[in-house]
Short mmCIF file of C-alpha atoms and ligand atoms in Angstrom, two decimals:
data_model
loop_
_atom_site.label_atom_id
_atom_site.label_comp_id
_atom_site.label_asym_id
_atom_site.label_seq_id
_atom_site.Cartn_x
_atom_site.Cartn_y
_atom_site.Cartn_z
CA MET A 1 0.33 -0.34 -0.26
CA LYS A 2 1.32 3.13 -1.30
CA PHE A 3 1.52 5.86 1.72
CA PHE A 4 0.45 9.46 0.75
CA ILE A 5 0.66 12.27 3.40
CA ASP A 6 -2.25 14.64 3.24
CA THR A 7 -1.50 18.15 3.75
CA ALA A 8 0.45 21.19 2.16
CA ASN A 9 2.82 21.85 5.19
CA LEU A 10 5.68 22.15 3.31
CA ALA A 11 7.81 21.06 6.59
CA GLN A 12 6.01 18.01 7.26
CA ILE A 13 5.70 17.12 3.68
CA LYS A 14 9.64 17.16 4.55
CA GLU A 15 9.82 15.04 7.25
CA ALA A 16 7.59 12.31 5.67
CA GLN A 17 10.14 12.10 2.07
CA ASP A 18 12.96 12.07 4.84
CA LEU A 19 11.32 8.89 6.54
CA GLY A 20 11.94 6.99 2.64
CA VAL A 21 8.47 5.65 3.11
CA LEU A 22 6.11 8.44 1.20
CA ASP A 23 4.59 7.85 -1.94
CA GLY A 24 2.57 11.09 -2.87
CA VAL A 25 1.05 14.01 -1.10
CA THR A 26 -2.35 14.65 -1.38
CA THR A 27 -3.62 18.23 -0.59
CA ASN A 28 -6.83 20.38 -0.59
CA PRO A 29 -7.96 23.80 -0.81
CA SER A 30 -8.87 23.99 3.25
CA LEU A 31 -5.38 22.80 3.74
CA MET A 32 -3.64 24.82 1.28
CA ALA A 33 -6.07 27.72 3.50
CA LYS A 34 -4.64 26.20 6.65
CA GLU A 35 -0.89 27.42 5.36
CA GLY A 36 -2.04 30.71 4.59
CA ILE A 37 -1.45 29.82 0.94
CA THR A 38 -3.85 32.30 -1.68
CA GLY A 39 -4.09 33.67 -4.41
CA LYS A 40 -3.34 31.98 -7.81
CA ASP A 41 0.14 32.39 -8.53
CA ASN A 42 1.08 31.68 -4.92
CA VAL A 43 -1.27 28.40 -5.27
CA LEU A 44 0.92 27.33 -8.38
CA ARG A 45 3.97 28.25 -6.97
CA HIS A 46 2.85 25.77 -3.67
CA TYR A 47 2.59 23.11 -5.29
CA LYS A 48 5.85 23.43 -8.00
CA ALA A 49 7.67 23.89 -3.92
CA ILE A 50 5.93 20.35 -2.95
CA CYS A 51 6.86 18.80 -6.04
CA ASP A 52 10.27 19.85 -5.43
CA ILE A 53 9.94 17.76 -2.20
CA VAL A 54 8.51 14.63 -2.88
CA ASP A 55 8.87 11.29 -5.52
CA GLY A 56 5.64 10.44 -6.04
CA ASP A 57 2.44 12.17 -7.26
CA VAL A 58 1.05 15.28 -6.01
CA SER A 59 -2.82 15.68 -6.20
CA ALA A 60 -4.00 19.56 -6.86
CA GLU A 61 -7.49 20.33 -6.97
CA VAL A 62 -9.52 22.44 -9.08
CA ILE A 63 -11.56 25.15 -7.60
CA ALA A 64 -14.43 25.51 -10.10
CA THR A 65 -17.39 23.48 -10.38
CA ASP A 66 -18.34 23.85 -14.15
CA TYR A 67 -17.00 21.71 -17.10
CA ASP A 68 -14.75 24.29 -18.82
CA GLY A 69 -13.51 25.67 -15.67
CA MET A 70 -12.47 22.59 -14.72
CA ILE A 71 -10.54 21.80 -17.76
CA ARG A 72 -8.86 25.03 -17.95
CA GLU A 73 -7.93 25.20 -14.38
CA GLY A 74 -6.35 21.31 -14.40
CA GLU A 75 -4.39 21.92 -17.58
CA GLU A 76 -2.63 24.55 -16.01
CA LEU A 77 -2.16 22.66 -13.01
CA ALA A 78 -0.41 19.47 -15.15
CA GLU A 79 1.70 21.76 -16.21
CA LEU A 80 3.19 22.48 -13.51
CA ASP A 81 5.06 19.37 -13.50
CA ASP A 82 4.71 15.78 -14.52
CA LYS A 83 4.01 14.56 -10.92
CA ILE A 84 0.58 16.48 -10.44
CA VAL A 85 -2.54 14.46 -9.89
CA VAL A 86 -5.62 16.53 -11.01
CA LYS A 87 -8.45 16.76 -8.27
CA ILE A 88 -11.82 16.71 -9.42
CA PRO A 89 -14.43 16.82 -7.78
CA MET A 90 -18.05 14.04 -7.59
CA ILE A 91 -20.00 16.05 -9.59
CA LYS A 92 -21.54 15.25 -13.22
CA ASP A 93 -19.14 18.04 -14.69
CA GLY A 94 -16.58 16.07 -12.63
CA ILE A 95 -17.15 12.59 -14.54
CA LYS A 96 -17.37 14.29 -17.82
CA ALA A 97 -13.59 16.17 -16.73
CA LEU A 98 -12.26 12.95 -15.28
CA LYS A 99 -13.29 11.42 -19.04
CA TYR A 100 -11.31 14.75 -20.89
CA PHE A 101 -7.95 14.16 -18.52
CA SER A 102 -8.20 10.32 -19.21
CA GLU A 103 -7.97 10.43 -22.61
CA ARG A 104 -4.97 13.22 -22.62
CA GLY A 105 -2.93 10.75 -20.54
CA ILE A 106 -3.62 13.63 -17.60
CA LYS A 107 -3.79 11.61 -13.99
CA THR A 108 -6.49 12.59 -12.15
CA ASN A 109 -7.75 11.68 -8.22
CA CYS A 110 -11.67 11.71 -8.22
CA THR A 111 -12.90 13.57 -4.62
CA LEU A 112 -15.53 13.25 -2.14
CA VAL A 113 -16.45 10.02 -2.99
CA PHE A 114 -18.72 8.55 -0.18
CA SER A 115 -20.61 5.55 -1.68
CA ALA A 116 -19.83 2.63 -4.41
CA GLY A 117 -21.65 3.81 -6.71
CA GLN A 118 -19.90 7.05 -7.10
CA ALA A 119 -16.28 5.06 -7.14
CA LEU A 120 -18.10 3.07 -9.75
CA LEU A 121 -18.68 6.45 -12.02
CA ALA A 122 -14.77 7.52 -11.30
CA ALA A 123 -13.72 4.29 -12.37
CA LYS A 124 -15.82 4.25 -15.85
CA ALA A 125 -14.62 7.85 -16.78
CA GLY A 126 -10.96 6.79 -16.26
CA ALA A 127 -10.03 8.19 -12.82
CA THR A 128 -6.23 7.00 -12.26
CA TYR A 129 -7.51 7.55 -8.50
CA VAL A 130 -11.01 7.51 -6.42
CA SER A 131 -10.74 9.38 -3.10
CA PRO A 132 -13.43 7.38 -1.03
CA PHE A 133 -12.99 9.82 2.84
CA ILE A 134 -13.21 7.04 5.51
CA GLY A 135 -12.74 9.17 8.03
CA ARG A 136 -15.64 11.28 7.27
CA LEU A 137 -18.17 8.53 6.77
CA ASP A 138 -16.95 7.31 10.52
CA ASP A 139 -18.11 10.49 11.75
CA ILE A 140 -21.72 10.01 10.40
CA SER A 141 -21.41 6.56 11.82
CA PHE A 142 -21.09 4.79 9.00
CA ASP A 143 -18.17 2.30 8.18
CA GLY A 144 -15.66 3.84 5.90
CA ILE A 145 -13.53 0.63 5.43
CA GLU A 146 -16.61 -1.26 4.16
CA LEU A 147 -16.71 1.15 1.74
CA ILE A 148 -13.21 0.46 0.90
CA GLU A 149 -13.62 -3.43 0.75
CA GLN A 150 -17.06 -2.74 -1.21
CA ILE A 151 -15.08 -0.77 -4.29
CA ARG A 152 -12.18 -3.16 -4.02
CA LEU A 153 -14.54 -6.29 -4.84
CA ILE A 154 -16.09 -3.63 -7.20
CA TYR A 155 -13.21 -2.79 -9.34
CA ASP A 156 -11.77 -6.16 -9.20
CA ASN A 157 -14.74 -7.67 -10.49
CA TYR A 158 -13.97 -5.37 -13.66
CA GLU A 159 -10.26 -5.34 -13.78
CA PHE A 160 -10.59 -1.41 -13.41
CA ASP A 161 -7.37 0.07 -13.15
CA THR A 162 -8.03 3.08 -10.83
CA GLN A 163 -6.78 3.00 -7.83
CA ILE A 164 -8.22 3.11 -4.43
CA LEU A 165 -7.17 5.69 -2.26
CA ALA A 166 -8.35 5.45 1.00
CA ALA A 167 -8.63 9.20 2.38
CA SER A 168 -9.69 11.20 5.24
CA VAL A 169 -7.17 8.71 7.03
CA ARG A 170 -7.22 9.60 10.82
CA HIS A 171 -5.38 7.41 13.35
CA PRO A 172 -3.06 4.21 12.80
CA MET A 173 -5.80 1.48 12.74
CA HIS A 174 -7.43 3.16 9.81
CA ILE A 175 -4.42 2.89 7.84
CA ILE A 176 -4.08 -0.80 9.09
CA LYS A 177 -7.47 -1.65 8.62
CA CYS A 178 -6.87 0.19 4.64
CA ALA A 179 -4.04 -2.12 4.38
CA GLU A 180 -6.66 -4.90 5.23
CA ALA A 181 -9.04 -3.86 3.03
CA ALA A 182 -6.49 -4.05 0.18
CA ALA A 183 -6.70 -0.20 -0.63
CA ASP A 184 -3.82 0.29 -3.26
CA VAL A 185 -3.05 4.22 -1.50
CA MET A 186 -3.97 5.51 1.89
CA THR A 187 -3.35 9.09 2.71
CA GLY A 188 -3.52 10.68 5.88
CA PRO A 189 -1.60 12.99 8.37
CA LEU A 190 2.39 13.04 9.58
CA SER A 191 0.72 12.10 13.39
CA ALA A 192 -1.25 8.71 12.16
CA MET A 193 2.00 7.49 10.26
CA LEU A 194 4.61 8.11 12.99
CA ALA A 195 1.78 6.67 15.28
CA LEU A 196 2.42 2.91 13.38
CA LEU A 197 6.07 3.36 15.22
CA LYS A 198 5.03 2.91 18.59
CA HIS A 199 4.76 0.02 20.76
CA PRO A 200 5.50 -0.42 24.22
CA LEU A 201 7.32 -3.35 24.07
CA THR A 202 9.33 -2.33 21.54
CA ASP A 203 10.33 0.76 24.12
CA SER A 204 10.90 -1.22 27.14
CA GLY A 205 13.19 -4.08 24.78
CA LEU A 206 15.17 -1.30 23.43
CA SER A 207 15.99 0.10 27.26
CA GLN A 208 16.73 -3.10 28.08
CA PHE A 209 18.77 -4.37 25.48
CA LEU A 210 20.64 -1.23 26.11
CA ALA A 211 21.19 -1.52 29.81
CA ASP A 212 22.30 -5.17 29.55
CA HIS A 213 25.09 -3.97 26.93
CA ALA A 214 25.81 -1.13 29.19
CA LYS A 215 26.10 -3.14 31.88
CA ALA A 216 28.50 -5.90 30.08
CA ASN A 217 30.77 -3.24 29.14
CA SER A 218 30.99 -1.35 32.13
C1 E4P B 301 -8.43 14.25 0.63
O1 E4P B 301 -7.70 13.73 -0.14
C2 E4P B 301 -8.80 14.59 2.14
O2 E4P B 301 -7.86 15.92 1.35
C3 E4P B 301 -8.70 14.22 3.08
O3 E4P B 301 -8.05 13.17 2.99
C4 E4P B 301 -9.71 14.88 3.57
O4 E4P B 301 -9.58 14.70 5.39
P1 E4P B 301 -10.03 15.38 6.14
O5 E4P B 301 -11.49 14.22 6.43
O6 E4P B 301 -9.64 14.51 7.61
O7 E4P B 301 -10.85 16.60 6.45
#
Protein backbone atom coordinates (compact mmCIF):
# COMPACT_ATOMS: atom_id res chain seq x y z
CA MET A 1 0.00 0.00 0.00
CA LYS A 2 1.33 3.41 -0.95
CA PHE A 3 1.57 6.11 1.76
CA PHE A 4 0.53 9.64 0.78
CA ILE A 5 0.64 12.52 3.24
CA ASP A 6 -2.49 14.67 3.40
CA THR A 7 -1.18 18.18 3.98
CA ALA A 8 0.09 21.32 2.27
CA ASN A 9 2.65 21.91 5.04
CA LEU A 10 6.12 21.82 3.46
CA ALA A 11 7.95 20.96 6.70
CA GLN A 12 5.73 17.95 7.33
CA ILE A 13 6.02 16.82 3.72
CA LYS A 14 9.80 17.05 4.00
CA GLU A 15 9.81 15.11 7.29
CA ALA A 16 7.70 12.32 5.75
CA GLN A 17 9.87 12.28 2.61
CA ASP A 18 13.03 12.03 4.75
CA LEU A 19 11.53 9.02 6.54
CA GLY A 20 11.84 7.19 3.21
CA VAL A 21 8.33 5.71 3.12
CA LEU A 22 6.45 8.49 1.37
CA ASP A 23 4.87 7.79 -2.02
CA GLY A 24 3.01 11.05 -2.64
CA VAL A 25 0.98 13.98 -1.35
CA THR A 26 -2.68 14.97 -1.37
CA THR A 27 -3.90 18.48 -0.73
CA ASN A 28 -7.28 20.15 -0.81
CA PRO A 29 -8.44 23.80 -0.72
CA SER A 30 -8.94 23.65 3.07
CA LEU A 31 -5.39 22.37 3.62
CA MET A 32 -3.99 25.11 1.33
CA ALA A 33 -5.98 27.76 3.22
CA LYS A 34 -4.69 26.36 6.54
CA GLU A 35 -1.13 27.11 5.37
CA GLY A 36 -2.16 30.62 4.37
CA ILE A 37 -1.58 30.00 0.65
CA THR A 38 -3.88 32.36 -1.25
CA GLY A 39 -3.97 33.86 -4.75
CA LYS A 40 -3.47 31.89 -7.96
CA ASP A 41 0.27 32.55 -8.37
CA ASN A 42 1.08 31.59 -4.78
CA VAL A 43 -1.03 28.47 -5.05
CA LEU A 44 0.75 27.34 -8.23
CA ARG A 45 4.15 28.15 -6.71
CA HIS A 46 3.26 26.13 -3.61
CA TYR A 47 2.27 23.07 -5.65
CA LYS A 48 5.56 23.32 -7.49
CA ALA A 49 7.44 23.53 -4.16
CA ILE A 50 5.66 20.35 -3.00
CA CYS A 51 6.59 18.59 -6.25
CA ASP A 52 10.22 19.54 -5.70
CA ILE A 53 10.24 17.79 -2.29
CA VAL A 54 8.50 14.48 -3.07
CA ASP A 55 9.26 11.67 -5.48
CA GLY A 56 5.63 10.62 -6.08
CA ASP A 57 2.26 11.95 -7.21
CA VAL A 58 0.93 15.27 -5.87
CA SER A 59 -2.84 15.85 -5.96
CA ALA A 60 -3.84 19.46 -6.67
CA GLU A 61 -7.55 20.27 -6.55
CA VAL A 62 -9.47 22.43 -9.01
CA ILE A 63 -11.71 25.14 -7.56
CA ALA A 64 -14.07 25.44 -10.53
CA THR A 65 -17.20 23.30 -10.50
CA ASP A 66 -18.18 23.74 -14.15
CA TYR A 67 -16.72 21.60 -16.94
CA ASP A 68 -14.86 24.36 -18.83
CA GLY A 69 -13.45 25.82 -15.64
CA MET A 70 -12.23 22.43 -14.41
CA ILE A 71 -10.55 21.71 -17.75
CA ARG A 72 -8.87 25.13 -17.79
CA GLU A 73 -7.61 24.87 -14.21
CA GLY A 74 -6.67 21.19 -14.52
CA GLU A 75 -4.58 21.79 -17.63
CA GLU A 76 -2.76 24.64 -15.96
CA LEU A 77 -2.06 22.49 -12.89
CA ALA A 78 -0.90 19.53 -14.98
CA GLU A 79 1.58 21.75 -16.84
CA LEU A 80 3.34 22.60 -13.57
CA ASP A 81 5.00 19.21 -13.14
CA ASP A 82 4.68 15.57 -14.25
CA LYS A 83 3.91 14.64 -10.63
CA ILE A 84 0.69 16.67 -10.57
CA VAL A 85 -2.56 14.71 -10.33
CA VAL A 86 -5.61 16.85 -11.07
CA LYS A 87 -8.10 16.45 -8.24
CA ILE A 88 -11.70 16.66 -9.41
CA PRO A 89 -14.84 16.62 -7.25
CA MET A 90 -17.46 13.87 -7.66
CA ILE A 91 -20.07 15.94 -9.47
CA LYS A 92 -21.65 15.57 -12.91
CA ASP A 93 -19.26 17.94 -14.71
CA GLY A 94 -16.46 16.32 -12.74
CA ILE A 95 -17.19 12.96 -14.36
CA LYS A 96 -16.94 14.59 -17.79
CA ALA A 97 -13.69 16.27 -16.79
CA LEU A 98 -12.25 12.94 -15.56
CA LYS A 99 -13.00 11.45 -18.96
CA TYR A 100 -11.41 14.42 -20.74
CA PHE A 101 -8.17 14.18 -18.74
CA SER A 102 -8.02 10.40 -18.89
CA GLU A 103 -8.23 10.51 -22.72
CA ARG A 104 -5.27 12.90 -22.72
CA GLY A 105 -3.10 10.87 -20.34
CA ILE A 106 -3.37 13.41 -17.50
CA LYS A 107 -3.58 11.78 -14.06
CA THR A 108 -6.69 12.45 -11.98
CA ASN A 109 -7.96 11.91 -8.45
CA CYS A 110 -11.74 11.87 -8.03
CA THR A 111 -12.39 13.37 -4.60
CA LEU A 112 -15.29 13.55 -2.13
CA VAL A 113 -16.39 9.97 -2.79
CA PHE A 114 -18.73 8.47 -0.21
CA SER A 115 -20.46 5.57 -1.98
CA ALA A 116 -19.70 2.54 -4.14
CA GLY A 117 -21.84 3.97 -6.94
CA GLN A 118 -19.74 7.13 -7.05
CA ALA A 119 -16.57 5.01 -7.12
CA LEU A 120 -17.96 2.93 -10.01
CA LEU A 121 -18.69 6.09 -12.02
CA ALA A 122 -15.21 7.50 -11.34
CA ALA A 123 -13.60 4.26 -12.56
CA LYS A 124 -15.74 4.18 -15.69
CA ALA A 125 -14.68 7.77 -16.43
CA GLY A 126 -11.04 6.61 -16.23
CA ALA A 127 -9.92 8.24 -12.96
CA THR A 128 -6.37 7.34 -11.95
CA TYR A 129 -7.32 7.46 -8.27
CA VAL A 130 -10.64 7.44 -6.43
CA SER A 131 -10.75 8.98 -2.95
CA PRO A 132 -13.32 7.52 -0.56
CA PHE A 133 -13.27 9.64 2.63
CA ILE A 134 -13.33 7.01 5.35
CA GLY A 135 -12.88 9.27 8.38
CA ARG A 136 -15.78 11.52 7.39
CA LEU A 137 -17.99 8.43 6.94
CA ASP A 138 -16.99 7.15 10.39
CA ASP A 139 -17.82 10.63 11.75
CA ILE A 140 -21.47 10.11 10.76
CA SER A 141 -21.68 6.47 11.92
CA PHE A 142 -21.14 4.84 8.52
CA ASP A 143 -18.34 2.28 8.21
CA GLY A 144 -15.59 3.83 6.06
CA ILE A 145 -13.58 0.61 5.83
CA GLU A 146 -16.65 -1.28 4.64
CA LEU A 147 -16.79 1.15 1.71
CA ILE A 148 -13.15 0.40 0.84
CA GLU A 149 -13.95 -3.35 0.85
CA GLN A 150 -16.99 -2.79 -1.36
CA ILE A 151 -15.04 -0.71 -3.90
CA ARG A 152 -12.19 -3.27 -3.90
CA LEU A 153 -14.67 -6.03 -4.78
CA ILE A 154 -16.26 -4.01 -7.58
CA TYR A 155 -12.95 -2.90 -9.09
CA ASP A 156 -11.55 -6.45 -8.96
CA ASN A 157 -14.72 -7.86 -10.54
CA TYR A 158 -14.14 -5.75 -13.64
CA GLU A 159 -10.36 -5.27 -13.47
CA PHE A 160 -10.62 -1.47 -13.31
CA ASP A 161 -7.19 0.18 -13.22
CA THR A 162 -8.40 3.03 -10.98
CA GLN A 163 -6.48 2.95 -7.70
CA ILE A 164 -8.37 3.12 -4.41
CA LEU A 165 -6.89 6.03 -2.45
CA ALA A 166 -8.34 5.75 1.06
CA ALA A 167 -8.64 9.38 2.20
CA SER A 168 -9.64 11.15 5.39
CA VAL A 169 -7.48 8.67 7.29
CA ARG A 170 -7.19 9.91 10.87
CA HIS A 171 -5.27 7.35 12.97
CA PRO A 172 -3.01 4.27 12.77
CA MET A 173 -5.87 1.74 12.96
CA HIS A 174 -7.37 3.32 9.84
CA ILE A 175 -4.05 2.65 8.06
CA ILE A 176 -3.94 -0.98 9.19
CA LYS A 177 -7.58 -1.59 8.26
CA CYS A 178 -7.00 0.01 4.83
CA ALA A 179 -4.07 -2.34 4.27
CA GLU A 180 -6.23 -5.34 5.27
CA ALA A 181 -8.93 -4.16 2.86
CA ALA A 182 -6.31 -3.93 0.07
CA ALA A 183 -6.59 -0.19 -0.58
CA ASP A 184 -3.92 0.78 -3.12
CA VAL A 185 -3.03 3.99 -1.30
CA MET A 186 -3.86 5.66 1.98
CA THR A 187 -3.54 9.39 2.63
CA GLY A 188 -3.37 10.76 6.13
CA PRO A 189 -1.56 13.09 8.47
CA LEU A 190 2.10 12.60 9.46
CA SER A 191 0.94 11.89 13.04
CA ALA A 192 -0.96 8.76 11.91
CA MET A 193 2.10 7.45 10.04
CA LEU A 194 4.42 8.09 12.97
CA ALA A 195 1.95 6.44 15.36
CA LEU A 196 2.55 3.16 13.47
CA LEU A 197 6.06 3.19 14.95
CA LYS A 198 4.90 3.01 18.51
CA HIS A 199 4.73 -0.07 20.73
CA PRO A 200 5.46 -0.09 24.48
CA LEU A 201 7.27 -3.44 24.20
CA THR A 202 9.61 -1.95 21.57
CA ASP A 203 10.48 0.90 23.96
CA SER A 204 10.95 -1.31 27.04
CA GLY A 205 12.81 -3.96 25.01
CA LEU A 206 15.24 -1.39 23.63
CA SER A 207 15.85 0.10 27.09
CA GLN A 208 16.62 -3.39 28.41
CA PHE A 209 19.01 -4.19 25.52
CA LEU A 210 20.88 -0.92 26.04
CA ALA A 211 21.03 -1.40 29.83
CA ASP A 212 22.37 -4.97 29.46
CA HIS A 213 24.93 -3.82 26.90
CA ALA A 214 26.09 -0.97 29.17
CA LYS A 215 26.37 -3.32 32.20
CA ALA A 216 28.34 -5.95 30.27
CA ASN A 217 30.68 -3.31 28.84
CA SER A 218 31.28 -1.25 31.99
C1 LIG B 1 -8.43 13.80 0.65
O1 LIG B 1 -7.70 13.87 -0.30
C2 LIG B 1 -8.69 14.88 1.60
O2 LIG B 1 -7.67 15.85 1.45
C3 LIG B 1 -8.63 14.47 3.03
O3 LIG B 1 -8.16 13.16 3.20
C4 LIG B 1 -9.76 14.87 3.87
O4 LIG B 1 -9.48 14.50 5.20
P1 LIG B 1 -10.32 15.07 6.43
O5 LIG B 1 -11.66 14.41 6.42
O6 LIG B 1 -9.51 14.67 7.64
O7 LIG B 1 -10.41 16.56 6.23
